[in-house]
């Protein structure tokens, strides 16, 4: 056969092989890399604004260890919450106001969950946890230095009150109690370093500021 024939035949074979491999080559093509992710937000220290860094730098973030202000806040706030729960658990049988009963139930539920979260944080950081059911944790006792804590005399008055008298005294004591929690939260916002503690302090400020406003409206209504 002529050289021209063999040249033609080889071209046909090569072309056929290229066409046969075409779909396979298309399937094995490496997909384009994803678009660049956005910057990573890094929380600032208390009183400082957050900053941003490139995604590749995120692994080098130096997370500060909790300081004494963080640890003391978590331990003290457990005790503080427990007194609010004790006061709130009196409401179902003693309060006459539906608003008071509903808010007391919410305080008991929410602050009970927060106590659990705070004790888990303490355990995670090898800090002694706090037993919220300890007998003296609903009274001022050794914790009287904490702002907003009701005295034993005030708690006895609350326990012995019924109806409208209970509603009024409960609102007065709980407003003072919440204001004390705000003081504690603001202090750790300024002195603490741990991001989780800052989040809990922020939640305390938002929740309890709103509740103070509602309780004042009921008290003055």
mmCIF file of N, CA, C and O in Angstrom, residues 115-204:
data_model
loop_
_atom_site.group_PDB
_atom_site.id
_atom_site.type_symbol
_atom_site.label_atom_id
_atom_site.label_comp_id
_atom_site.label_asym_id
_atom_site.label_seq_id
_atom_site.Cartn_x
_atom_site.Cartn_y
_atom_site.Cartn_z
ATOM 1 N N UNK A 115 -26.389 28.332 85.188
ATOM 2 C CA UNK A 115 -25.558 27.744 86.241
ATOM 3 C C UNK A 115 -24.844 26.507 85.703
ATOM 4 O O UNK A 115 -23.651 26.293 85.950
ATOM 5 N N UNK A 116 -25.570 25.674 84.972
ATOM 6 C CA UNK A 116 -24.953 24.493 84.380
ATOM 7 C C UNK A 116 -23.827 24.850 83.424
ATOM 8 O O UNK A 116 -22.751 24.230 83.448
ATOM 9 N N UNK A 117 -24.047 25.863 82.589
ATOM 10 C CA UNK A 117 -23.016 26.285 81.633
ATOM 11 C C UNK A 117 -21.795 26.846 82.350
ATOM 12 O O UNK A 117 -20.648 26.583 81.954
ATOM 13 N N UNK A 118 -22.016 27.590 83.422
ATOM 14 C CA UNK A 118 -20.893 28.185 84.148
ATOM 15 C C UNK A 118 -20.083 27.117 84.888
ATOM 16 O O UNK A 118 -18.851 27.175 84.924
ATOM 17 N N UNK A 119 -20.749 26.117 85.449
ATOM 18 C CA UNK A 119 -20.014 25.042 86.114
ATOM 19 C C UNK A 119 -19.221 24.207 85.110
ATOM 20 O O UNK A 119 -18.120 23.740 85.410
ATOM 21 N N UNK A 120 -19.769 24.019 83.913
ATOM 22 C CA UNK A 120 -19.005 23.302 82.878
ATOM 23 C C UNK A 120 -17.759 24.088 82.491
ATOM 24 O O UNK A 120 -16.694 23.509 82.254
ATOM 25 N N UNK A 121 -17.887 25.398 82.422
ATOM 26 C CA UNK A 121 -16.722 26.233 82.101
ATOM 27 C C UNK A 121 -15.676 26.104 83.208
ATOM 28 O O UNK A 121 -14.484 25.974 82.925
ATOM 29 N N UNK A 122 -16.103 26.157 84.458
ATOM 30 C CA UNK A 122 -15.164 26.022 85.570
ATOM 31 C C UNK A 122 -14.439 24.685 85.502
ATOM 32 O O UNK A 122 -13.218 24.612 85.669
ATOM 33 N N UNK A 123 -15.174 23.626 85.246
ATOM 34 C CA UNK A 123 -14.570 22.298 85.160
ATOM 35 C C UNK A 123 -13.577 22.223 84.013
ATOM 36 O O UNK A 123 -12.484 21.643 84.149
ATOM 37 N N UNK A 124 -13.933 22.813 82.879
ATOM 38 C CA UNK A 124 -13.058 22.806 81.707
ATOM 39 C C UNK A 124 -11.728 23.486 81.999
ATOM 40 O O UNK A 124 -10.682 23.072 81.489
ATOM 41 N N UNK A 125 -11.754 24.511 82.841
ATOM 42 C CA UNK A 125 -10.536 25.271 83.145
ATOM 43 C C UNK A 125 -9.925 24.891 84.500
ATOM 44 O O UNK A 125 -9.121 25.645 85.045
ATOM 45 N N UNK A 126 -10.302 23.704 84.993
ATOM 46 C CA UNK A 126 -9.722 23.170 86.233
ATOM 47 C C UNK A 126 -9.896 24.116 87.412
ATOM 48 O O UNK A 126 -9.017 24.248 88.264
ATOM 49 N N UNK A 127 -11.049 24.792 87.449
ATOM 50 C CA UNK A 127 -11.395 25.678 88.561
ATOM 51 C C UNK A 127 -12.474 24.977 89.379
ATOM 52 O O UNK A 127 -13.390 24.371 88.800
ATOM 53 N N UNK A 128 -12.416 25.008 90.709
ATOM 54 C CA UNK A 128 -13.429 24.331 91.516
ATOM 55 C C UNK A 128 -14.849 24.759 91.137
ATOM 56 O O UNK A 128 -15.139 25.951 91.025
ATOM 57 N N UNK A 129 -15.709 23.792 90.922
ATOM 58 C CA UNK A 129 -17.099 24.092 90.594
ATOM 59 C C UNK A 129 -17.849 24.483 91.872
ATOM 60 O O UNK A 129 -17.340 24.349 92.978
ATOM 61 N N UNK A 130 -19.075 24.963 91.675
ATOM 62 C CA UNK A 130 -19.895 25.429 92.803
ATOM 63 C C UNK A 130 -21.158 24.584 92.857
ATOM 64 O O UNK A 130 -21.852 24.416 91.844
ATOM 65 N N UNK A 131 -21.456 24.044 94.017
ATOM 66 C CA UNK A 131 -22.685 23.278 94.206
ATOM 67 C C UNK A 131 -23.835 24.251 94.437
ATOM 68 O O UNK A 131 -23.933 24.851 95.512
ATOM 69 N N UNK A 132 -24.715 24.416 93.447
ATOM 70 C CA UNK A 132 -25.768 25.430 93.602
ATOM 71 C C UNK A 132 -26.805 25.073 94.651
ATOM 72 O O UNK A 132 -27.559 25.941 95.093
ATOM 73 N N UNK A 133 -26.865 23.810 95.052
ATOM 74 C CA UNK A 133 -27.873 23.410 96.034
ATOM 75 C C UNK A 133 -27.351 23.472 97.463
ATOM 76 O O UNK A 133 -28.050 23.069 98.393
ATOM 77 N N UNK A 134 -26.128 23.952 97.654
ATOM 78 C CA UNK A 134 -25.603 24.088 99.015
ATOM 79 C C UNK A 134 -26.533 24.980 99.832
ATOM 80 O O UNK A 134 -27.047 25.987 99.327
ATOM 81 N N UNK A 135 -26.773 24.638 101.085
ATOM 82 C CA UNK A 135 -27.785 25.359 101.890
ATOM 83 C C UNK A 135 -27.589 26.865 101.950
ATOM 84 O O UNK A 135 -28.566 27.615 102.004
ATOM 85 N N UNK A 136 -26.342 27.333 101.977
ATOM 86 C CA UNK A 136 -26.130 28.777 102.164
ATOM 87 C C UNK A 136 -26.079 29.553 100.863
ATOM 88 O O UNK A 136 -25.822 30.751 100.868
ATOM 89 N N UNK A 137 -26.340 28.894 99.727
ATOM 90 C CA UNK A 137 -26.208 29.587 98.459
ATOM 91 C C UNK A 137 -27.465 30.352 98.052
ATOM 92 O O UNK A 137 -27.479 30.985 97.007
ATOM 93 N N UNK A 138 -28.517 30.282 98.843
ATOM 94 C CA UNK A 138 -29.672 31.123 98.540
ATOM 95 C C UNK A 138 -29.766 32.292 99.517
ATOM 96 O O UNK A 138 -30.665 33.111 99.435
ATOM 97 N N UNK A 139 -28.829 32.347 100.457
ATOM 98 C CA UNK A 139 -28.825 33.448 101.417
ATOM 99 C C UNK A 139 -27.592 34.313 101.204
ATOM 100 O O UNK A 139 -26.648 33.921 100.522
ATOM 101 N N UNK A 140 -27.607 35.489 101.812
ATOM 102 C CA UNK A 140 -26.453 36.370 101.673
ATOM 103 C C UNK A 140 -25.236 35.729 102.330
ATOM 104 O O UNK A 140 -24.192 35.566 101.710
ATOM 105 N N UNK A 141 -25.358 35.302 103.589
ATOM 106 C CA UNK A 141 -24.293 34.589 104.277
ATOM 107 C C UNK A 141 -22.924 35.202 104.040
ATOM 108 O O UNK A 141 -22.719 36.400 104.188
ATOM 109 N N UNK A 142 -21.984 34.330 103.639
ATOM 110 C CA UNK A 142 -20.635 34.796 103.337
ATOM 111 C C UNK A 142 -20.572 35.528 102.004
ATOM 112 O O UNK A 142 -19.535 36.068 101.638
ATOM 113 N N UNK A 143 -21.681 35.523 101.260
ATOM 114 C CA UNK A 143 -21.693 36.132 99.934
ATOM 115 C C UNK A 143 -22.341 37.519 99.958
ATOM 116 O O UNK A 143 -22.684 38.063 98.907
ATOM 117 N N UNK A 144 -22.513 38.073 101.140
ATOM 118 C CA UNK A 144 -23.191 39.356 101.253
ATOM 119 C C UNK A 144 -22.482 40.489 100.552
ATOM 120 O O UNK A 144 -23.090 41.512 100.252
ATOM 121 N N UNK A 145 -21.188 40.300 100.278
ATOM 122 C CA UNK A 145 -20.448 41.357 99.596
ATOM 123 C C UNK A 145 -20.843 41.461 98.131
ATOM 124 O O UNK A 145 -20.580 42.481 97.490
ATOM 125 N N UNK A 146 -21.471 40.417 97.589
ATOM 126 C CA UNK A 146 -21.899 40.476 96.196
ATOM 127 C C UNK A 146 -23.070 41.443 96.061
ATOM 128 O O UNK A 146 -24.031 41.369 96.852
ATOM 129 N N UNK A 147 -23.028 42.329 95.097
ATOM 130 C CA UNK A 147 -24.107 43.319 94.962
ATOM 131 C C UNK A 147 -25.449 42.673 94.654
ATOM 132 O O UNK A 147 -25.532 41.714 93.890
ATOM 133 N N UNK A 148 -26.478 43.201 95.288
ATOM 134 C CA UNK A 148 -27.835 42.761 94.991
ATOM 135 C C UNK A 148 -28.336 41.591 95.798
ATOM 136 O O UNK A 148 -29.528 41.265 95.738
ATOM 137 N N UNK A 149 -27.470 40.937 96.562
ATOM 138 C CA UNK A 149 -27.906 39.767 97.328
ATOM 139 C C UNK A 149 -28.830 40.195 98.471
ATOM 140 O O UNK A 149 -28.517 41.115 99.230
ATOM 141 N N UNK A 150 -29.983 39.521 98.568
ATOM 142 C CA UNK A 150 -30.925 39.802 99.641
ATOM 143 C C UNK A 150 -30.402 39.238 100.956
ATOM 144 O O UNK A 150 -29.698 38.222 100.982
ATOM 145 N N UNK A 151 -30.744 39.901 102.049
ATOM 146 C CA UNK A 151 -30.338 39.435 103.372
ATOM 147 C C UNK A 151 -31.263 38.309 103.831
ATOM 148 O O UNK A 151 -32.357 38.101 103.263
ATOM 149 N N UNK A 152 -30.859 37.608 104.864
ATOM 150 C CA UNK A 152 -31.699 36.545 105.403
ATOM 151 C C UNK A 152 -33.025 37.100 105.909
ATOM 152 O O UNK A 152 -34.087 36.481 105.736
ATOM 153 N N UNK A 153 -32.994 38.271 106.520
ATOM 154 C CA UNK A 153 -34.225 38.893 107.001
ATOM 155 C C UNK A 153 -35.185 39.175 105.846
ATOM 156 O O UNK A 153 -36.397 38.938 105.954
ATOM 157 N N UNK A 154 -34.662 39.689 104.743
ATOM 158 C CA UNK A 154 -35.507 39.972 103.583
ATOM 159 C C UNK A 154 -36.084 38.690 102.992
ATOM 160 O O UNK A 154 -37.256 38.652 102.587
ATOM 161 N N UNK A 155 -35.284 37.629 102.959
ATOM 162 C CA UNK A 155 -35.772 36.357 102.436
ATOM 163 C C UNK A 155 -36.852 35.766 103.328
ATOM 164 O O UNK A 155 -37.822 35.173 102.833
ATOM 165 N N UNK A 156 -36.701 35.932 104.631
ATOM 166 C CA UNK A 156 -37.731 35.455 105.558
ATOM 167 C C UNK A 156 -39.031 36.220 105.340
ATOM 168 O O UNK A 156 -40.132 35.627 105.365
ATOM 169 N N UNK A 157 -38.936 37.521 105.133
ATOM 170 C CA UNK A 157 -40.135 38.326 104.862
ATOM 171 C C UNK A 157 -40.815 37.867 103.576
ATOM 172 O O UNK A 157 -42.047 37.774 103.508
ATOM 173 N N UNK A 158 -40.006 37.567 102.564
ATOM 174 C CA UNK A 158 -40.562 37.120 101.282
ATOM 175 C C UNK A 158 -41.253 35.778 101.436
ATOM 176 O O UNK A 158 -42.352 35.565 100.896
ATOM 177 N N UNK A 159 -40.633 34.878 102.172
ATOM 178 C CA UNK A 159 -41.214 33.549 102.357
ATOM 179 C C UNK A 159 -42.532 33.614 103.123
ATOM 180 O O UNK A 159 -43.438 32.797 102.890
ATOM 181 N N UNK A 160 -42.682 34.587 104.008
ATOM 182 C CA UNK A 160 -43.893 34.698 104.820
ATOM 183 C C UNK A 160 -44.976 35.548 104.167
ATOM 184 O O UNK A 160 -46.101 35.613 104.678
ATOM 185 N N UNK A 161 -44.672 36.195 103.062
ATOM 186 C CA UNK A 161 -45.640 37.069 102.389
ATOM 187 C C UNK A 161 -46.560 36.252 101.470
ATOM 188 O O UNK A 161 -46.199 35.168 100.993
ATOM 189 N N UNK A 162 -47.748 36.811 101.213
ATOM 190 C CA UNK A 162 -48.714 36.170 100.320
ATOM 191 C C UNK A 162 -49.420 37.241 99.494
ATOM 192 O O UNK A 162 -49.542 38.396 99.903
ATOM 193 N N UNK A 163 -49.887 36.836 98.313
ATOM 194 C CA UNK A 163 -50.708 37.709 97.492
ATOM 195 C C UNK A 163 -49.977 38.949 97.004
ATOM 196 O O UNK A 163 -48.807 38.900 96.619
ATOM 197 N N UNK A 164 -50.687 40.097 97.060
ATOM 198 C CA UNK A 164 -50.131 41.352 96.551
ATOM 199 C C UNK A 164 -48.889 41.773 97.320
ATOM 200 O O UNK A 164 -47.964 42.359 96.748
ATOM 201 N N UNK A 165 -48.857 41.471 98.613
ATOM 202 C CA UNK A 165 -47.679 41.829 99.411
ATOM 203 C C UNK A 165 -46.450 41.061 98.922
ATOM 204 O O UNK A 165 -45.343 41.616 98.859
ATOM 205 N N UNK A 166 -46.650 39.803 98.575
ATOM 206 C CA UNK A 166 -45.544 39.016 98.028
ATOM 207 C C UNK A 166 -45.096 39.598 96.689
ATOM 208 O O UNK A 166 -43.893 39.752 96.434
ATOM 209 N N UNK A 167 -46.050 39.917 95.822
ATOM 210 C CA UNK A 167 -45.717 40.463 94.500
ATOM 211 C C UNK A 167 -44.833 41.702 94.631
ATOM 212 O O UNK A 167 -43.806 41.826 93.951
ATOM 213 N N UNK A 168 -45.244 42.620 95.497
ATOM 214 C CA UNK A 168 -44.497 43.871 95.660
ATOM 215 C C UNK A 168 -43.097 43.622 96.188
ATOM 216 O O UNK A 168 -42.111 44.144 95.659
ATOM 217 N N UNK A 169 -42.994 42.800 97.244
ATOM 218 C CA UNK A 169 -41.685 42.545 97.834
ATOM 219 C C UNK A 169 -40.788 41.772 96.870
ATOM 220 O O UNK A 169 -39.596 42.070 96.751
ATOM 221 N N UNK A 170 -41.365 40.818 96.156
ATOM 222 C CA UNK A 170 -40.584 40.041 95.184
ATOM 223 C C UNK A 170 -40.019 40.948 94.093
ATOM 224 O O UNK A 170 -38.849 40.836 93.727
ATOM 225 N N UNK A 171 -40.839 41.837 93.577
ATOM 226 C CA UNK A 171 -40.380 42.752 92.535
ATOM 227 C C UNK A 171 -39.270 43.658 93.051
ATOM 228 O O UNK A 171 -38.266 43.885 92.373
ATOM 229 N N UNK A 172 -39.446 44.181 94.250
ATOM 230 C CA UNK A 172 -38.424 45.067 94.820
ATOM 231 C C UNK A 172 -37.096 44.340 95.003
ATOM 232 O O UNK A 172 -36.031 44.853 94.626
ATOM 233 N N UNK A 173 -37.152 43.141 95.581
ATOM 234 C CA UNK A 173 -35.919 42.384 95.820
ATOM 235 C C UNK A 173 -35.284 41.913 94.512
ATOM 236 O O UNK A 173 -34.055 41.927 94.380
ATOM 237 N N UNK A 174 -36.107 41.517 93.535
ATOM 238 C CA UNK A 174 -35.546 41.005 92.283
ATOM 239 C C UNK A 174 -34.957 42.136 91.440
ATOM 240 O O UNK A 174 -33.961 41.927 90.740
ATOM 241 N N UNK A 175 -35.536 43.309 91.488
ATOM 242 C CA UNK A 175 -34.938 44.448 90.776
ATOM 243 C C UNK A 175 -33.560 44.742 91.344
ATOM 244 O O UNK A 175 -32.581 44.912 90.596
ATOM 245 N N UNK A 176 -33.461 44.790 92.678
ATOM 246 C CA UNK A 176 -32.161 45.033 93.313
ATOM 247 C C UNK A 176 -31.181 43.908 92.990
ATOM 248 O O UNK A 176 -29.985 44.152 92.747
ATOM 249 N N UNK A 177 -31.693 42.686 92.956
ATOM 250 C CA UNK A 177 -30.854 41.522 92.648
ATOM 251 C C UNK A 177 -30.316 41.613 91.225
ATOM 252 O O UNK A 177 -29.122 41.385 90.974
ATOM 253 N N UNK A 178 -31.170 41.937 90.281
ATOM 254 C CA UNK A 178 -30.748 42.085 88.882
ATOM 255 C C UNK A 178 -29.739 43.226 88.729
ATOM 256 O O UNK A 178 -28.781 43.118 87.969
ATOM 257 N N UNK A 179 -29.978 44.328 89.414
ATOM 258 C CA UNK A 179 -29.027 45.443 89.331
ATOM 259 C C UNK A 179 -27.650 45.013 89.836
ATOM 260 O O UNK A 179 -26.621 45.430 89.290
ATOM 261 N N UNK A 180 -27.628 44.183 90.856
ATOM 262 C CA UNK A 180 -26.355 43.653 91.338
ATOM 263 C C UNK A 180 -25.675 42.790 90.291
ATOM 264 O O UNK A 180 -24.450 42.855 90.110
ATOM 265 N N UNK A 181 -26.458 41.972 89.582
ATOM 266 C CA UNK A 181 -25.889 41.140 88.519
ATOM 267 C C UNK A 181 -25.297 42.001 87.403
ATOM 268 O O UNK A 181 -24.250 41.666 86.830
ATOM 269 N N UNK A 182 -25.961 43.116 87.092
ATOM 270 C CA UNK A 182 -25.429 44.024 86.067
ATOM 271 C C UNK A 182 -24.084 44.600 86.510
ATOM 272 O O UNK A 182 -23.161 44.728 85.695
ATOM 273 N N UNK A 183 -23.970 44.937 87.774
ATOM 274 C CA UNK A 183 -22.709 45.461 88.301
ATOM 275 C C UNK A 183 -21.597 44.426 88.142
ATOM 276 O O UNK A 183 -20.479 44.751 87.714
ATOM 277 N N UNK A 184 -21.894 43.189 88.492
ATOM 278 C CA UNK A 184 -20.907 42.118 88.369
ATOM 279 C C UNK A 184 -20.522 41.880 86.905
ATOM 280 O O UNK A 184 -19.350 41.667 86.579
ATOM 281 N N UNK A 185 -21.514 41.913 86.021
ATOM 282 C CA UNK A 185 -21.240 41.690 84.602
ATOM 283 C C UNK A 185 -20.389 42.813 84.016
ATOM 284 O O UNK A 185 -19.460 42.568 83.230
ATOM 285 N N UNK A 186 -20.690 44.049 84.380
ATOM 286 C CA UNK A 186 -19.914 45.172 83.862
ATOM 287 C C UNK A 186 -18.464 45.113 84.357
ATOM 288 O O UNK A 186 -17.529 45.465 83.636
ATOM 289 N N UNK A 187 -18.285 44.650 85.580
ATOM 290 C CA UNK A 187 -16.932 44.557 86.125
ATOM 291 C C UNK A 187 -16.088 43.539 85.354
ATOM 292 O O UNK A 187 -14.941 43.811 85.010
ATOM 293 N N UNK A 188 -16.666 42.363 85.071
ATOM 294 C CA UNK A 188 -15.884 41.359 84.347
ATOM 295 C C UNK A 188 -15.710 41.754 82.890
ATOM 296 O O UNK A 188 -14.740 41.351 82.237
ATOM 297 N N UNK A 189 -16.633 42.549 82.363
ATOM 298 C CA UNK A 189 -16.439 43.064 81.004
ATOM 299 C C UNK A 189 -15.171 43.915 80.922
ATOM 300 O O UNK A 189 -14.481 43.923 79.908
ATOM 301 N N UNK A 190 -14.879 44.630 81.991
ATOM 302 C CA UNK A 190 -13.712 45.506 82.010
ATOM 303 C C UNK A 190 -12.434 44.764 82.390
ATOM 304 O O UNK A 190 -11.356 45.078 81.888
ATOM 305 N N UNK A 191 -12.542 43.765 83.264
ATOM 306 C CA UNK A 191 -11.344 43.136 83.818
ATOM 307 C C UNK A 191 -11.059 41.734 83.272
ATOM 308 O O UNK A 191 -9.930 41.254 83.367
ATOM 309 N N UNK A 192 -12.071 41.055 82.734
ATOM 310 C CA UNK A 192 -11.891 39.687 82.279
ATOM 311 C C UNK A 192 -11.256 39.593 80.908
ATOM 312 O O UNK A 192 -11.159 40.574 80.174
ATOM 313 N N UNK A 193 -10.829 38.364 80.543
ATOM 314 C CA UNK A 193 -10.174 38.126 79.259
ATOM 315 C C UNK A 193 -10.857 37.040 78.436
ATOM 316 O O UNK A 193 -10.739 37.043 77.208
ATOM 317 N N UNK A 194 -11.537 36.107 79.092
ATOM 318 C CA UNK A 194 -12.065 34.942 78.396
ATOM 319 C C UNK A 194 -13.278 35.305 77.540
ATOM 320 O O UNK A 194 -14.199 35.981 78.010
ATOM 321 N N UNK A 195 -13.296 34.824 76.298
ATOM 322 C CA UNK A 195 -14.369 35.163 75.363
ATOM 323 C C UNK A 195 -15.706 34.595 75.837
ATOM 324 O O UNK A 195 -16.743 35.265 75.765
ATOM 325 N N UNK A 196 -15.712 33.354 76.326
ATOM 326 C CA UNK A 196 -16.964 32.745 76.792
ATOM 327 C C UNK A 196 -17.529 33.502 77.985
ATOM 328 O O UNK A 196 -18.753 33.715 78.081
ATOM 329 N N UNK A 197 -16.673 33.919 78.891
ATOM 330 C CA UNK A 197 -17.132 34.693 80.045
ATOM 331 C C UNK A 197 -17.733 36.013 79.576
ATOM 332 O O UNK A 197 -18.770 36.456 80.093
ATOM 333 N N UNK A 198 -17.109 36.635 78.593
ATOM 334 C CA UNK A 198 -17.645 37.883 78.054
ATOM 335 C C UNK A 198 -19.025 37.664 77.441
ATOM 336 O O UNK A 198 -19.927 38.500 77.596
ATOM 337 N N UNK A 199 -19.223 36.533 76.774
ATOM 338 C CA UNK A 199 -20.520 36.232 76.176
ATOM 339 C C UNK A 199 -21.589 36.078 77.257
ATOM 340 O O UNK A 199 -22.709 36.581 77.115
ATOM 341 N N UNK A 200 -21.250 35.363 78.337
ATOM 342 C CA UNK A 200 -22.209 35.173 79.422
ATOM 343 C C UNK A 200 -22.535 36.513 80.087
ATOM 344 O O UNK A 200 -23.696 36.804 80.391
ATOM 345 N N UNK A 201 -21.516 37.343 80.299
ATOM 346 C CA UNK A 201 -21.745 38.661 80.890
ATOM 347 C C UNK A 201 -22.650 39.500 79.989
ATOM 348 O O UNK A 201 -23.553 40.200 80.474
ATOM 349 N N UNK A 202 -22.426 39.432 78.689
ATOM 350 C CA UNK A 202 -23.272 40.168 77.742
ATOM 351 C C UNK A 202 -24.723 39.691 77.833
ATOM 352 O O UNK A 202 -25.661 40.493 77.801
ATOM 353 N N UNK A 203 -24.911 38.358 77.916
ATOM 354 C CA UNK A 203 -26.269 37.814 78.023
ATOM 355 C C UNK A 203 -26.948 38.285 79.299
ATOM 356 O O UNK A 203 -28.145 38.612 79.294
ATOM 357 N N UNK A 204 -26.209 38.302 80.402
ATOM 358 C CA UNK A 204 -26.762 38.765 81.668
ATOM 359 C C UNK A 204 -27.238 40.207 81.542
ATOM 360 O O UNK A 204 -28.343 40.562 81.985
#
